[in-house]
Every structure is written in structure tokens, then in C-alpha cells.
């Protein structure tokens, strides 16, 4: 079945999206994104609120061949708690849903990494003595970090969303099945939602309703779309409908530009 679907941003060679400076939540955190790597060799960042070793909040990325890591930082330092996978957790040239949660505690055990709804972390990635989470105000960069080494993502990224809570297993499973992030913990728990569908513009809208629109760091292009449903409808079987198919943008039909839900 053909559908007119806008494609995601292709982030490669330094291309990225940058949000306004934000203070990361202290009581819990979730970052969710769809990835389709061209290369999983070396260290590459999926998303980060990180300015060298001085102003940090989180990093989510790839170390070595498909080995994922997720880190939460202490205030103004490189002290961190984190988890990683011992073996390759993602593959090249296919859309996969990657998500990590932090439950607000001060040990690495409070961080979990998921791929396609299944928890995959099995080793700590800690440095120093973590006592308090960072209260720094720092931009979130999707596809790289704000300063330090250029370890930009090589491949496609889309549908980045974040919440000020560790999502439940049921919510994580829904996202991995293609449910729109706008239907998960809408309202005060949402931090930002960037579909990465814009092209040829300088702004990527924040569809969480908070207005933290991102700016583009380079020219952006479109490509095949990950299996994510619009906010209302098409959830049942949406992902399977496009399994093994390259779904590309045929014409611009902004059905996804739906006002976010309001918490009751």
C-alpha cells in the first residue's frame, strides 16, 4: 500500500539538529529515536546534551561495531553513570528503534537501553563517584555533540523524543511498534519531539507543544521513513505494512502536523 510520507533527516558528515539550551530533568529521563546506520564502526553519537567536560547531561551513541552506550552526567564534570551493550546491538541499513531510560537514581543500574523494545544493556559504563545529576543548561544535539570531538552519526535518524520520566516497559514496547511519541505521556512529562521531516529550512519544529524548535546545523535531505504511525490511527499493523519496503516521500502531505494532546 502506497502512502505519501515525508522522509526523515539524513544525518551524516556533521549534519545535525540543535535545540535551545535546556536543563535536563533530575527525577528521570527517557530518550527515544529511530536509527538507520550507514556505518556502525567507531564512536558515533545518536544524540547528546554535552559540551566537552564542563556542561553535560546525557549521551546516547555507538561505541565500536554496533555497541550502544547511554550516560547521565553529574553536575559540570565528566563524572557519569551509564550502561552499554557487550556486543553489537544494532545493524547497518535497517530501521531500528533505540531508547534509553534513567530512573533518577545515582547508580548505573538505574539506566536501561532498549532496541526494538527489548532491553539490551549488560555492562556498566561509569566514571567517578556520581552523587547529583547535572543541573547545567545545555542544548540537545541530535546526530552529534555540542563541542569536543566530531563524532557525528553516519546514517539516518528520525523521530527523536524525550520525557522527564523513565517510561514503562509497555510504553517502550508501544514506541518500538511504531506508536507516535505524541501518544506516550503527553503533557507535562514531554520534553521535546522532533520528527526530523523538514528539509530546505533552518528550523525543525518541536511537536511536543513546548516550542523548543531546533535549528539545522547543515543542509538536510529526506529519505525512507521509519515505521511510525501518525498520532491518530494506523497503529495496528502499521510497522508490518512496510516491512522490507522502502517508503519514500512522494508528495508533501503534512498529515503529521497535528496539535499535541493536552494532559487532562
mmCIF file of C-alpha atoms in Angstrom:
data_model
loop_
_atom_site.group_PDB
_atom_site.id
_atom_site.type_symbol
_atom_site.label_atom_id
_atom_site.label_comp_id
_atom_site.label_asym_id
_atom_site.label_seq_id
_atom_site.Cartn_x
_atom_site.Cartn_y
_atom_site.Cartn_z
ATOM 1 C CA UNK A 1 0.000 0.000 0.000
ATOM 2 C CA UNK A 2 1.498 3.323 -1.038
ATOM 3 C CA UNK A 3 1.293 6.361 1.213
ATOM 4 C CA UNK A 4 2.611 9.895 0.872
ATOM 5 C CA UNK A 5 5.042 10.025 3.782
ATOM 6 C CA UNK A 6 7.602 12.756 4.481
ATOM 7 C CA UNK A 7 11.080 11.318 4.985
ATOM 8 C CA UNK A 8 13.437 11.862 7.905
ATOM 9 C CA UNK A 9 16.566 13.901 8.066
ATOM 10 C CA UNK A 10 19.714 12.240 6.763
ATOM 11 C CA UNK A 11 22.385 12.975 9.360
ATOM 12 C CA UNK A 12 25.880 12.280 8.083
ATOM 13 C CA UNK A 13 29.198 14.078 7.876
ATOM 14 C CA UNK A 14 28.367 16.590 10.615
ATOM 15 C CA UNK A 15 24.698 17.214 9.785
ATOM 16 C CA UNK A 16 22.645 17.611 12.963
ATOM 17 C CA UNK A 17 19.792 19.374 14.717
ATOM 18 C CA UNK A 18 20.372 21.624 17.716
ATOM 19 C CA UNK A 19 17.696 22.572 20.270
ATOM 20 C CA UNK A 20 17.717 25.623 22.546
ATOM 21 C CA UNK A 21 19.597 25.197 25.828
ATOM 22 C CA UNK A 22 17.604 23.133 28.313
ATOM 23 C CA UNK A 23 18.096 21.879 31.865
ATOM 24 C CA UNK A 24 17.807 18.100 31.999
ATOM 25 C CA UNK A 25 15.252 16.637 34.425
ATOM 26 C CA UNK A 26 16.508 15.424 37.797
ATOM 27 C CA UNK A 27 13.930 12.755 38.596
ATOM 28 C CA UNK A 28 14.131 10.560 35.499
ATOM 29 C CA UNK A 29 14.660 10.684 31.743
ATOM 30 C CA UNK A 30 13.849 8.838 28.527
ATOM 31 C CA UNK A 31 15.273 9.451 25.047
ATOM 32 C CA UNK A 32 13.721 7.647 22.071
ATOM 33 C CA UNK A 33 14.791 7.657 18.416
ATOM 34 C CA UNK A 34 14.732 5.620 15.199
ATOM 35 C CA UNK A 35 18.134 4.914 13.621
ATOM 36 C CA UNK A 36 19.222 3.536 10.255
ATOM 37 C CA UNK A 37 23.050 3.493 10.247
ATOM 38 C CA UNK A 38 25.270 3.587 7.189
ATOM 39 C CA UNK A 39 28.231 2.702 9.413
ATOM 40 C CA UNK A 40 28.402 1.391 12.986
ATOM 41 C CA UNK A 41 32.201 1.415 13.201
ATOM 42 C CA UNK A 42 33.920 3.633 15.764
ATOM 43 C CA UNK A 43 32.326 6.060 18.211
ATOM 44 C CA UNK A 44 29.287 7.901 16.851
ATOM 45 C CA UNK A 45 26.694 9.895 18.766
ATOM 46 C CA UNK A 46 22.985 9.472 18.207
ATOM 47 C CA UNK A 47 22.063 12.377 20.483
ATOM 48 C CA UNK A 48 23.649 14.280 23.364
ATOM 49 C CA UNK A 49 23.370 17.192 25.739
ATOM 50 C CA UNK A 50 27.140 17.508 26.062
ATOM 51 C CA UNK A 51 29.674 20.363 25.923
ATOM 52 C CA UNK A 52 33.135 18.810 26.335
ATOM 53 C CA UNK A 53 33.795 18.086 30.035
ATOM 54 C CA UNK A 54 32.156 21.166 31.550
ATOM 55 C CA UNK A 55 28.434 21.355 30.773
ATOM 56 C CA UNK A 56 26.747 17.976 30.249
ATOM 57 C CA UNK A 57 23.570 15.995 30.838
ATOM 58 C CA UNK A 58 23.393 12.863 28.650
ATOM 59 C CA UNK A 59 24.952 10.953 25.756
ATOM 60 C CA UNK A 60 23.443 8.185 23.644
ATOM 61 C CA UNK A 61 25.606 6.613 20.992
ATOM 62 C CA UNK A 62 27.550 3.777 19.439
ATOM 63 C CA UNK A 63 30.998 2.550 20.512
ATOM 64 C CA UNK A 64 32.885 0.155 18.253
ATOM 65 C CA UNK A 65 30.775 -2.061 15.986
ATOM 66 C CA UNK A 66 27.173 -1.501 16.990
ATOM 67 C CA UNK A 67 27.861 -1.440 20.733
ATOM 68 C CA UNK A 68 25.454 1.082 22.259
ATOM 69 C CA UNK A 69 26.063 3.234 25.336
ATOM 70 C CA UNK A 70 23.909 5.625 27.367
ATOM 71 C CA UNK A 71 25.256 8.005 30.016
ATOM 72 C CA UNK A 72 23.892 10.511 32.533
ATOM 73 C CA UNK A 73 26.370 13.075 33.869
ATOM 74 C CA UNK A 74 26.978 14.718 37.222
ATOM 75 C CA UNK A 75 26.973 18.493 37.542
ATOM 76 C CA UNK A 76 29.638 20.207 35.428
ATOM 77 C CA UNK A 77 32.025 17.250 35.223
ATOM 78 C CA UNK A 78 32.788 14.064 33.320
ATOM 79 C CA UNK A 79 31.562 12.005 36.277
ATOM 80 C CA UNK A 80 28.912 9.693 34.882
ATOM 81 C CA UNK A 81 26.703 6.706 35.370
ATOM 82 C CA UNK A 82 25.911 4.613 32.323
ATOM 83 C CA UNK A 83 25.223 1.290 30.697
ATOM 84 C CA UNK A 84 26.397 -0.325 27.468
ATOM 85 C CA UNK A 85 25.933 -3.455 25.416
ATOM 86 C CA UNK A 86 28.705 -6.039 25.352
ATOM 87 C CA UNK A 87 28.096 -6.947 21.716
ATOM 88 C CA UNK A 88 26.685 -5.334 18.604
ATOM 89 C CA UNK A 89 23.073 -4.319 19.286
ATOM 90 C CA UNK A 90 22.261 -2.538 16.002
ATOM 91 C CA UNK A 91 22.951 -3.240 12.347
ATOM 92 C CA UNK A 92 23.582 -1.230 9.188
ATOM 93 C CA UNK A 93 20.972 -0.297 6.589
ATOM 94 C CA UNK A 94 17.800 -1.080 8.537
ATOM 95 C CA UNK A 95 15.466 0.997 10.719
ATOM 96 C CA UNK A 96 15.709 0.149 14.422
ATOM 97 C CA UNK A 97 14.134 1.765 17.446
ATOM 98 C CA UNK A 98 16.685 2.793 20.116
ATOM 99 C CA UNK A 99 15.683 4.099 23.537
ATOM 100 C CA UNK A 100 17.237 4.545 26.954
ATOM 101 C CA UNK A 101 15.735 5.330 30.332
ATOM 102 C CA UNK A 102 17.145 6.668 33.594
ATOM 103 C CA UNK A 103 15.079 6.246 36.754
ATOM 104 C CA UNK A 104 16.559 9.189 38.684
ATOM 105 C CA UNK A 105 18.838 7.142 40.948
ATOM 106 C CA UNK A 106 22.613 7.589 41.354
ATOM 107 C CA UNK A 107 23.905 4.221 40.126
ATOM 108 C CA UNK A 108 24.405 2.773 36.668
ATOM 109 C CA UNK A 109 21.720 0.201 37.432
ATOM 110 C CA UNK A 110 19.191 2.991 37.012
ATOM 111 C CA UNK A 111 19.915 3.195 33.256
ATOM 112 C CA UNK A 112 18.483 0.773 30.697
ATOM 113 C CA UNK A 113 18.985 0.568 26.919
ATOM 114 C CA UNK A 114 16.406 -0.914 24.548
ATOM 115 C CA UNK A 115 16.462 -1.867 20.871
ATOM 116 C CA UNK A 116 13.125 -2.601 19.221
ATOM 117 C CA UNK A 117 11.507 -2.849 22.651
ATOM 118 C CA UNK A 118 13.957 -5.369 24.151
ATOM 119 C CA UNK A 119 16.442 -4.444 26.887
ATOM 120 C CA UNK A 120 19.974 -4.992 25.566
ATOM 121 C CA UNK A 121 22.423 -3.416 28.082
ATOM 122 C CA UNK A 122 24.519 -5.787 30.173
ATOM 123 C CA UNK A 123 27.530 -3.828 31.485
ATOM 124 C CA UNK A 124 28.167 -0.653 33.492
ATOM 125 C CA UNK A 125 29.815 2.388 31.931
ATOM 126 C CA UNK A 126 30.605 4.513 34.987
ATOM 127 C CA UNK A 127 33.303 7.108 35.745
ATOM 128 C CA UNK A 128 33.921 8.755 39.124
ATOM 129 C CA UNK A 129 31.564 8.995 42.086
ATOM 130 C CA UNK A 130 28.115 10.100 40.964
ATOM 131 C CA UNK A 131 26.116 11.950 43.621
ATOM 132 C CA UNK A 132 23.960 14.573 41.867
ATOM 133 C CA UNK A 133 22.725 14.813 38.294
ATOM 134 C CA UNK A 134 23.795 17.800 36.219
ATOM 135 C CA UNK A 135 21.726 20.962 36.579
ATOM 136 C CA UNK A 136 23.506 22.662 33.661
ATOM 137 C CA UNK A 137 21.604 24.335 30.861
ATOM 138 C CA UNK A 138 22.801 22.788 27.600
ATOM 139 C CA UNK A 139 21.443 22.315 24.091
ATOM 140 C CA UNK A 140 20.449 18.865 22.869
ATOM 141 C CA UNK A 141 22.161 17.957 19.603
ATOM 142 C CA UNK A 142 20.658 15.163 17.540
ATOM 143 C CA UNK A 143 23.359 13.474 15.481
ATOM 144 C CA UNK A 144 26.447 14.808 17.298
ATOM 145 C CA UNK A 145 27.563 16.630 20.451
ATOM 146 C CA UNK A 146 27.881 20.375 21.013
ATOM 147 C CA UNK A 147 31.657 20.537 21.414
ATOM 148 C CA UNK A 148 34.661 18.278 21.718
ATOM 149 C CA UNK A 149 35.423 15.625 19.140
ATOM 150 C CA UNK A 150 33.295 15.462 15.998
ATOM 151 C CA UNK A 151 31.769 12.015 16.373
ATOM 152 C CA UNK A 152 28.709 12.619 14.244
ATOM 153 C CA UNK A 153 26.224 9.934 13.332
ATOM 154 C CA UNK A 154 26.716 8.249 9.962
ATOM 155 C CA UNK A 155 23.301 7.348 8.613
ATOM 156 C CA UNK A 156 19.671 8.325 9.136
ATOM 157 C CA UNK A 157 17.911 9.446 12.303
ATOM 158 C CA UNK A 158 14.261 10.314 12.847
ATOM 159 C CA UNK A 159 11.520 10.669 15.459
ATOM 160 C CA UNK A 160 13.610 11.877 18.419
ATOM 161 C CA UNK A 161 11.555 12.355 21.580
ATOM 162 C CA UNK A 162 12.368 12.839 25.259
ATOM 163 C CA UNK A 163 10.450 12.720 28.545
ATOM 164 C CA UNK A 164 11.163 13.696 32.155
ATOM 165 C CA UNK A 165 10.365 10.186 33.370
ATOM 166 C CA UNK A 166 11.603 6.645 32.808
ATOM 167 C CA UNK A 167 8.931 5.196 30.546
ATOM 168 C CA UNK A 168 7.359 1.855 31.418
ATOM 169 C CA UNK A 169 8.028 -1.390 29.551
ATOM 170 C CA UNK A 170 4.558 -1.155 27.988
ATOM 171 C CA UNK A 171 5.201 2.387 26.747
ATOM 172 C CA UNK A 172 8.605 1.400 25.363
ATOM 173 C CA UNK A 173 7.028 -1.519 23.548
ATOM 174 C CA UNK A 174 4.413 0.773 22.030
ATOM 175 C CA UNK A 175 7.080 3.120 20.668
ATOM 176 C CA UNK A 176 9.007 0.179 19.216
ATOM 177 C CA UNK A 177 5.830 -0.995 17.472
ATOM 178 C CA UNK A 178 5.511 2.395 15.790
ATOM 179 C CA UNK A 179 3.113 4.306 18.038
ATOM 180 C CA UNK A 180 3.658 8.064 17.755
ATOM 181 C CA UNK A 181 5.567 9.647 20.679
ATOM 182 C CA UNK A 182 2.732 12.188 20.892
ATOM 183 C CA UNK A 183 0.573 9.423 22.345
ATOM 184 C CA UNK A 184 3.056 8.496 25.105
ATOM 185 C CA UNK A 185 2.898 10.542 28.345
ATOM 186 C CA UNK A 186 1.531 13.692 26.664
ATOM 187 C CA UNK A 187 1.569 16.933 28.598
ATOM 188 C CA UNK A 188 3.934 17.808 31.426
ATOM 189 C CA UNK A 189 6.176 14.721 31.071
ATOM 190 C CA UNK A 190 7.178 15.506 27.470
ATOM 191 C CA UNK A 191 10.405 17.473 26.936
ATOM 192 C CA UNK A 192 10.631 17.581 23.154
ATOM 193 C CA UNK A 193 9.617 15.762 19.979
ATOM 194 C CA UNK A 194 11.413 16.246 16.653
ATOM 195 C CA UNK A 195 10.180 14.191 13.726
ATOM 196 C CA UNK A 196 13.114 15.283 11.523
ATOM 197 C CA UNK A 197 10.923 15.669 8.450
ATOM 198 C CA UNK A 198 11.822 19.222 7.470
ATOM 199 C CA UNK A 199 14.091 19.847 4.508
ATOM 200 C CA UNK A 200 15.466 23.016 2.976
ATOM 201 C CA UNK A 201 14.606 25.047 6.068
ATOM 202 C CA UNK A 202 16.568 26.331 9.052
ATOM 203 C CA UNK A 203 14.110 25.117 11.691
ATOM 204 C CA UNK A 204 12.861 21.731 12.820
ATOM 205 C CA UNK A 205 9.620 22.204 14.819
ATOM 206 C CA UNK A 206 9.234 20.805 18.318
ATOM 207 C CA UNK A 207 5.951 18.904 18.158
ATOM 208 C CA UNK A 208 5.750 18.306 21.908
ATOM 209 C CA UNK A 209 3.954 21.655 22.188
ATOM 210 C CA UNK A 210 6.761 23.252 24.238
ATOM 211 C CA UNK A 211 8.080 25.340 21.347
ATOM 212 C CA UNK A 212 11.748 24.328 21.692
ATOM 213 C CA UNK A 213 12.272 24.376 17.937
ATOM 214 C CA UNK A 214 15.635 23.049 16.741
ATOM 215 C CA UNK A 215 17.939 24.648 14.196
ATOM 216 C CA UNK A 216 19.711 22.749 11.462
ATOM 217 C CA UNK A 217 23.489 22.637 11.539
ATOM 218 C CA UNK A 218 23.793 21.804 7.841
ATOM 219 C CA UNK A 219 21.776 21.067 4.718
ATOM 220 C CA UNK A 220 19.182 18.384 5.385
ATOM 221 C CA UNK A 221 17.739 15.832 2.978
ATOM 222 C CA UNK A 222 14.923 13.292 3.021
ATOM 223 C CA UNK A 223 14.973 9.523 2.809
ATOM 224 C CA UNK A 224 12.811 6.492 3.524
ATOM 225 C CA UNK A 225 10.651 6.766 6.606
ATOM 226 C CA UNK A 226 10.810 4.633 9.770
ATOM 227 C CA UNK A 227 7.677 2.664 10.652
ATOM 228 C CA UNK A 228 5.982 5.266 12.874
ATOM 229 C CA UNK A 229 2.241 5.906 12.713
ATOM 230 C CA UNK A 230 0.657 9.358 12.755
ATOM 231 C CA UNK A 231 -0.757 10.445 16.077
ATOM 232 C CA UNK A 232 -4.217 9.009 15.404
ATOM 233 C CA UNK A 233 -4.819 5.713 13.640
ATOM 234 C CA UNK A 234 -2.873 3.174 11.618
ATOM 235 C CA UNK A 235 -1.140 1.744 14.716
ATOM 236 C CA UNK A 236 -2.360 -1.812 14.218
ATOM 237 C CA UNK A 237 -0.109 -3.437 11.682
ATOM 238 C CA UNK A 238 1.498 -0.141 10.650
ATOM 239 C CA UNK A 239 5.018 -1.411 11.108
ATOM 240 C CA UNK A 240 4.422 -4.740 9.399
ATOM 241 C CA UNK A 241 2.766 -2.980 6.493
ATOM 242 C CA UNK A 242 6.124 -1.608 5.418
ATOM 243 C CA UNK A 243 8.457 -4.393 6.481
ATOM 244 C CA UNK A 244 11.135 -4.775 3.855
ATOM 245 C CA UNK A 245 9.859 -1.856 1.803
ATOM 246 C CA UNK A 246 11.494 1.479 1.106
ATOM 247 C CA UNK A 247 8.800 4.017 1.886
ATOM 248 C CA UNK A 248 9.762 7.319 0.301
ATOM 249 C CA UNK A 249 8.290 10.772 0.115
ATOM 250 C CA UNK A 250 6.144 11.085 -2.997
ATOM 251 C CA UNK A 251 4.437 14.372 -2.264
ATOM 252 C CA UNK A 252 4.254 16.690 0.709
ATOM 253 C CA UNK A 253 1.184 15.773 2.738
ATOM 254 C CA UNK A 254 1.647 17.153 6.280
ATOM 255 C CA UNK A 255 -0.864 14.867 7.986
ATOM 256 C CA UNK A 256 1.531 14.595 10.911
ATOM 257 C CA UNK A 257 1.156 18.281 11.788
ATOM 258 C CA UNK A 258 -1.447 17.602 14.455
ATOM 259 C CA UNK A 259 -1.624 19.645 17.628
ATOM 260 C CA UNK A 260 -0.201 17.693 20.581
ATOM 261 C CA UNK A 261 -2.563 16.172 23.112
ATOM 262 C CA UNK A 262 -3.246 18.143 26.273
ATOM 263 C CA UNK A 263 -2.939 16.386 29.617
ATOM 264 C CA UNK A 264 -6.303 16.008 31.330
#
